[in-house]
Amino acid sequence: MSNQEIGKILVVGGGRMGSAIVEGWLKQGVLPSSIYLIDQNIQILETFKEKGLHTFSSVENVPENTLFDVFLLALKPQIIVQHVADFNRLISASTCLISVAAGVMVNTLKQMLPNAKHVVRVMPNTPAMISKGVMVGYSDQQAEFSSLIESLFATLGHFFWVSNEDQMHAVTAVSGSGPAYLFYFAQCFVESAKALGLEENLAQELALKTVIGSAHLIEQSDDDVETLRKNVTSPNGTTQAGLEALMRDSILKNRVEECCQHAAKRSVELS
Ligand SMILES: NC(=O)c1ccc[n+]([C@@H]2O[C@H](COP(=O)([O-])OP(=O)(O)OC[C@H]3O[C@@H](n4cnc5c(N)ncnc54)[C@H](OP(=O)(O)O)[C@@H]3O)[C@@H](O)[C@H]2O)c1
């Protein structure tokens, strides 16, 4: 992707998600001098200033009449509601506004930023920081913007589209919030290894490397996850004994379902 194709980029919010996306762009060869970053965190500004970005601690410091081709909005949803109107003057009729905020609908963004004529929502997740992210986009102008958006997110992982904005609640609950569920499972697994008498370091190594290895196997195998599980479960063996406890009364299955439903409900509440 060349700078000529994307032009000038404004990023508002250089925290966990904003910085992961910017780092991806820099890796991809986007010129740092084409990126303008607004964040109130001085440390974040210093880090990106050293990399050659234009950095600003507030919207007032961005020179008058600076307009952007792409505007990445990566603030927390609550902050967006309070402050986003301040950014309207930096948007032109041709700016593509990309919001990664959970639960903030396209129409809400258009109401808060009346200059924005092209709005795309993208729900990324944190593995994007290591180019293993899952990103899902929604826009009522998908056909017009799909190649720009896909190329902007190409180095960050896998990109998918949904055609109905309501599905973004499920997306947020599954891939957006999903890494935290899996980190929690991994944490429980480490604790269980320790409870069996393994020393802390070894418990961490065994449990976490098993999670990582199994994820790679899912990626590289042609079998689905149910078949992979059945393949390693010998009748009356140790794995079967463990799984019988794990799957008893479908408690885990029900909890995972409940977990996703609660996250989706929260996304609806935020919208
Ligand atoms: N992290 C994830 O896994 C993830 C996944 C999917 C989507 N998202 C979405 O990404 C968005 C950002 O999340 P995040 O985790 O990256 O948040 P974050 O780490 O808190 O980053 C937000 C950044 O914006 C700064 N900021 C706050 N108010 C500001 C203002 N008025 N003007 C300029 N900068 C301001 C914050 O500074 P301070 O730290 O000083 O407040 C912080 O540096 C959210 O809408 C979230 O829904 C996040």
Coordinates of C-alpha atoms and ligand atoms in Angstrom, one line a residue:
M1 CA 0.0 0.0 0.0
S2 CA 1.6 3.3 -1.0
N3 CA 1.1 6.7 0.7
Q4 CA -0.3 8.0 -2.6
E5 CA -3.2 5.5 -2.2
I6 CA -4.1 6.6 1.4
G7 CA -2.9 10.1 1.7
K8 CA -2.9 11.8 5.1
I9 CA -4.0 9.8 8.2
L10 CA -5.4 11.1 11.5
V11 CA -5.3 8.8 14.5
V12 CA -7.2 9.9 17.6
G13 CA -6.1 7.6 20.5
G14 CA -2.7 5.9 20.5
G15 CA -3.4 3.5 23.3
R16 CA -3.4 -0.3 23.1
M17 CA -5.4 -0.6 19.9
G18 CA -4.5 2.7 18.2
S19 CA -0.8 2.0 18.6
A20 CA -1.1 -1.6 17.4
I21 CA -2.7 -0.4 14.2
V22 CA -0.2 2.5 13.7
E23 CA 2.7 0.0 14.3
G24 CA 1.1 -2.2 11.6
W25 CA 1.0 0.7 9.2
L26 CA 4.6 1.6 9.8
K27 CA 5.7 -2.0 9.3
Q28 CA 3.7 -2.0 6.0
G29 CA 5.7 1.0 4.8
V30 CA 3.2 3.9 5.4
L31 CA 5.3 7.0 5.8
P32 CA 5.4 8.2 9.5
S33 CA 5.2 11.8 8.3
S34 CA 1.7 11.0 6.8
I35 CA 0.3 10.1 10.2
Y36 CA -1.0 12.7 12.6
L37 CA -1.6 11.3 16.1
I38 CA -3.7 13.0 18.8
D39 CA -3.4 11.6 22.3
Q40 CA -3.5 13.1 25.8
N41 CA -0.8 10.7 27.0
I42 CA 2.6 12.4 26.7
Q43 CA 4.6 9.2 26.8
I44 CA 2.6 7.8 23.8
L45 CA 3.2 11.1 22.0
E46 CA 7.0 10.9 22.6
T47 CA 7.2 7.3 21.4
F48 CA 5.5 8.1 18.2
K49 CA 7.2 11.5 17.7
E50 CA 10.6 9.6 17.8
K51 CA 9.2 7.4 15.0
G52 CA 8.5 10.5 12.8
L53 CA 4.8 11.0 13.3
H54 CA 3.2 14.4 13.8
T55 CA 2.0 14.3 17.4
F56 CA -0.5 16.6 19.2
S57 CA -1.8 16.5 22.8
S58 CA -5.1 18.0 21.8
V59 CA -7.2 18.7 18.7
E60 CA -6.7 22.5 19.2
N61 CA -3.0 22.1 18.4
V62 CA -3.7 20.6 14.9
P63 CA -3.2 23.5 12.4
E64 CA -6.4 25.0 11.0
N65 CA -7.4 23.7 7.5
T66 CA -5.6 20.4 7.9
L67 CA -7.9 17.7 6.4
F68 CA -7.4 14.0 6.3
D69 CA -8.1 11.2 3.9
V70 CA -8.3 8.6 6.7
F71 CA -9.4 9.2 10.3
L72 CA -8.8 6.3 12.7
L73 CA -10.9 6.8 15.9
A74 CA -9.5 4.7 18.7
L75 CA -10.8 6.2 21.9
K76 CA -12.9 4.5 24.5
P77 CA -16.6 4.6 23.7
Q78 CA -17.4 6.8 26.8
I79 CA -14.7 9.3 25.8
I80 CA -16.0 9.4 22.2
V81 CA -19.5 10.5 23.4
Q82 CA -17.9 13.4 25.4
H83 CA -15.2 14.6 23.0
V84 CA -15.6 13.4 19.5
A85 CA -17.5 16.5 18.2
D86 CA -14.2 18.5 18.6
F87 CA -12.7 16.5 15.7
N88 CA -15.4 17.4 13.1
R89 CA -13.4 20.3 11.7
L90 CA -10.6 17.8 10.6
I91 CA -13.0 15.8 8.4
S92 CA -13.9 16.5 4.8
A93 CA -16.5 15.0 2.6
S94 CA -13.9 12.5 1.2
T95 CA -12.5 11.5 4.6
C96 CA -12.9 7.8 5.4
L97 CA -13.7 7.6 9.1
I98 CA -12.7 4.2 10.7
S99 CA -14.0 3.6 14.2
V100 CA -12.7 0.7 16.3
A101 CA -14.9 1.6 19.3
A102 CA -17.0 -1.2 20.7
G103 CA -20.7 -0.7 20.3
V104 CA -20.7 2.8 18.7
M105 CA -23.0 2.6 15.7
V106 CA -22.4 4.2 12.3
N107 CA -25.4 6.5 12.6
T108 CA -24.3 7.7 16.1
L109 CA -20.9 8.5 14.6
K110 CA -22.4 10.4 11.7
Q111 CA -24.6 12.4 14.1
M112 CA -21.7 13.2 16.4
L113 CA -19.4 14.1 13.3
P114 CA -21.7 15.6 10.7
N115 CA -18.8 16.2 8.3
A116 CA -18.2 12.4 8.1
K117 CA -19.8 11.0 5.0
H118 CA -18.0 7.7 4.9
V119 CA -17.9 5.7 8.1
V120 CA -16.5 2.2 8.5
R121 CA -16.6 0.3 11.8
V122 CA -13.8 -2.2 12.4
M123 CA -13.6 -4.5 15.4
P124 CA -10.0 -5.7 15.9
N125 CA -8.6 -7.7 18.7
T126 CA -5.3 -7.5 20.6
P127 CA -3.4 -10.2 18.8
A128 CA -3.3 -7.6 16.0
M129 CA -0.3 -6.3 18.0
I130 CA 1.7 -9.3 16.7
S131 CA 0.0 -9.5 13.3
K132 CA -2.3 -12.3 14.4
G133 CA -5.4 -10.3 14.9
V134 CA -9.0 -10.9 13.8
M135 CA -10.6 -7.8 12.4
V136 CA -14.2 -7.5 11.3
G137 CA -15.6 -4.6 9.4
Y138 CA -19.0 -3.2 8.7
S139 CA -20.0 -0.3 6.5
D140 CA -23.0 0.6 4.4
Q141 CA -20.5 1.6 1.8
Q142 CA -18.5 -1.6 2.0
A143 CA -18.1 -2.0 -1.8
E144 CA -16.5 1.5 -2.1
F145 CA -14.1 1.1 0.8
S146 CA -13.3 -2.6 1.1
S147 CA -10.0 -2.5 -0.8
L148 CA -8.7 0.6 1.2
I149 CA -9.8 -0.9 4.5
E150 CA -8.4 -4.4 3.8
S151 CA -5.1 -3.0 2.7
L152 CA -4.9 -0.7 5.8
F153 CA -5.4 -3.8 8.0
A154 CA -3.5 -6.3 5.9
T155 CA -0.4 -6.6 8.2
L156 CA -2.5 -7.0 11.4
G157 CA -4.0 -10.4 10.7
H158 CA -7.2 -11.7 9.2
F159 CA -10.0 -9.4 7.9
F160 CA -13.7 -10.3 7.6
W161 CA -16.8 -8.3 6.7
V162 CA -20.4 -8.5 8.1
S163 CA -23.2 -7.1 6.0
N164 CA -25.5 -6.2 8.9
E165 CA -24.4 -3.8 11.6
D166 CA -26.3 -5.7 14.3
Q167 CA -23.8 -8.6 13.9
M168 CA -21.1 -6.3 15.2
H169 CA -22.4 -7.0 18.7
A170 CA -21.7 -10.7 18.3
V171 CA -18.4 -10.0 16.6
T172 CA -17.4 -7.8 19.6
A173 CA -18.4 -10.6 22.0
V174 CA -16.5 -13.3 20.1
S175 CA -13.4 -12.0 18.4
G176 CA -13.1 -8.5 20.0
S177 CA -13.4 -9.7 23.6
G178 CA -12.3 -13.3 23.0
P179 CA -8.6 -13.1 23.7
A180 CA -9.5 -12.2 27.4
Y181 CA -11.6 -15.4 27.7
L182 CA -8.7 -17.5 26.4
F183 CA -6.2 -15.7 28.7
Y184 CA -8.5 -16.6 31.6
F185 CA -8.7 -20.2 30.6
A186 CA -4.9 -20.3 30.3
Q187 CA -4.6 -18.7 33.8
C188 CA -6.9 -21.4 35.3
F189 CA -4.9 -24.0 33.5
V190 CA -1.6 -22.7 35.1
E191 CA -3.3 -22.6 38.6
S192 CA -4.5 -26.2 38.1
A193 CA -1.0 -27.3 37.1
K194 CA 0.4 -25.7 40.3
A195 CA -2.3 -27.4 42.4
L196 CA -1.1 -30.7 41.1
G197 CA 2.3 -30.0 42.8
L198 CA 4.3 -28.6 39.8
E199 CA 6.6 -25.7 40.7
E200 CA 5.4 -22.3 39.4
N201 CA 7.8 -21.9 36.4
L202 CA 7.2 -25.4 35.2
A203 CA 3.5 -25.1 35.6
Q204 CA 3.5 -21.9 33.5
E205 CA 5.7 -23.5 30.8
L206 CA 3.7 -26.7 30.5
A207 CA 0.2 -25.1 30.6
L208 CA 0.9 -22.1 28.4
K209 CA 3.1 -24.0 25.8
T210 CA 0.2 -26.6 25.6
V211 CA -2.3 -23.8 24.9
I212 CA 0.0 -22.3 22.2
G213 CA 0.9 -25.6 20.6
S214 CA -2.7 -26.6 20.5
A215 CA -3.7 -23.3 18.8
H216 CA -1.0 -23.9 16.2
L217 CA -2.3 -27.4 15.6
I218 CA -5.9 -26.0 15.1
E219 CA -4.4 -23.6 12.5
Q220 CA -2.4 -26.2 10.6
S221 CA -4.7 -29.3 10.8
D222 CA -7.5 -30.1 8.3
D223 CA -9.6 -31.5 11.1
D224 CA -12.1 -29.5 13.1
V225 CA -11.6 -29.0 16.8
E226 CA -14.0 -31.7 17.8
T227 CA -12.1 -34.3 15.7
L228 CA -8.8 -33.0 17.1
R229 CA -10.1 -33.6 20.6
K230 CA -11.5 -37.1 19.8
N231 CA -8.2 -38.0 18.2
V232 CA -6.3 -37.5 21.4
T233 CA -8.9 -39.1 23.7
S234 CA -8.2 -42.9 24.1
P235 CA -11.0 -44.9 25.6
N236 CA -10.6 -45.1 29.4
G237 CA -7.3 -43.1 29.2
T238 CA -6.2 -40.1 31.2
T239 CA -7.5 -37.5 28.7
Q240 CA -11.0 -39.1 28.8
A241 CA -11.0 -39.0 32.6
G242 CA -10.0 -35.3 32.6
L243 CA -12.5 -34.4 29.8
E244 CA -15.4 -36.2 31.7
A245 CA -14.8 -33.8 34.6
L246 CA -14.4 -30.8 32.3
M247 CA -17.6 -31.6 30.2
R248 CA -19.8 -32.8 33.1
D249 CA -23.3 -31.4 32.9
S250 CA -22.2 -29.0 30.1
I251 CA -21.3 -26.5 32.8
L252 CA -18.3 -25.1 30.8
K253 CA -20.3 -25.0 27.6
N254 CA -23.1 -23.1 29.3
R255 CA -20.7 -20.7 30.9
V256 CA -18.9 -19.9 27.6
E257 CA -22.3 -19.3 26.0
E258 CA -23.3 -17.1 28.9
C259 CA -20.0 -15.2 28.7
C260 CA -20.5 -14.4 25.0
Q261 CA -24.1 -13.4 25.6
H262 CA -23.2 -11.0 28.4
A263 CA -20.5 -9.4 26.2
A264 CA -22.9 -9.0 23.3
K265 CA -25.5 -7.5 25.6
R266 CA -23.0 -5.0 26.9
S267 CA -22.1 -4.0 23.3
V268 CA -25.9 -3.4 22.7
E269 CA -26.0 -1.2 25.9
L270 CA -23.0 0.8 24.7
S271 CA -24.6 1.5 21.3
Ligands
LIG1 N1 -7.9 -3.1 23.5 C1 -8.6 -4.0 22.9 O1 -8.5 -5.2 23.0 C2 -9.7 -3.6 21.9 C3 -10.3 -4.5 21.1 C4 -11.3 -4.0 20.1 C5 -11.6 -2.7 20.1 N2 -11.1 -1.8 21.0 C6 -11.5 -0.5 21.0 O2 -10.4 0.4 20.8 C7 -10.7 1.6 21.4 C8 -9.5 2.0 22.2 O3 -9.3 1.0 23.2 P1 -7.8 0.9 23.8 O4 -7.9 -0.4 24.6 O5 -6.8 1.1 22.8 O6 -7.9 2.1 24.9 P2 -6.7 2.8 25.6 O7 -5.5 1.9 25.6 O8 -7.2 3.5 26.8 O9 -6.3 4.0 24.5 C9 -7.0 5.2 24.4 C10 -6.0 6.3 24.4 O10 -6.7 7.6 24.1 C11 -6.2 8.5 25.1 N3 -7.3 9.5 25.3 C12 -8.3 9.5 26.2 N4 -9.1 10.6 26.1 C13 -8.5 11.3 25.1 C14 -8.9 12.6 24.5 N5 -10.0 13.3 24.9 N6 -8.1 13.1 23.5 C15 -7.0 12.4 23.1 N7 -6.6 11.2 23.7 C16 -7.4 10.7 24.6 C17 -5.9 7.7 26.3 O11 -5.1 8.4 27.2 P3 -5.2 8.1 28.8 O12 -4.6 6.7 28.9 O13 -4.4 9.1 29.4 O14 -6.6 8.1 29.1 C18 -5.2 6.5 25.7 O15 -3.8 6.8 25.4 C19 -12.0 1.4 22.3 O16 -13.1 2.1 21.7 C20 -12.2 -0.1 22.3 O17 -13.6 -0.4 22.3 C21 -10.1 -2.2 21.9

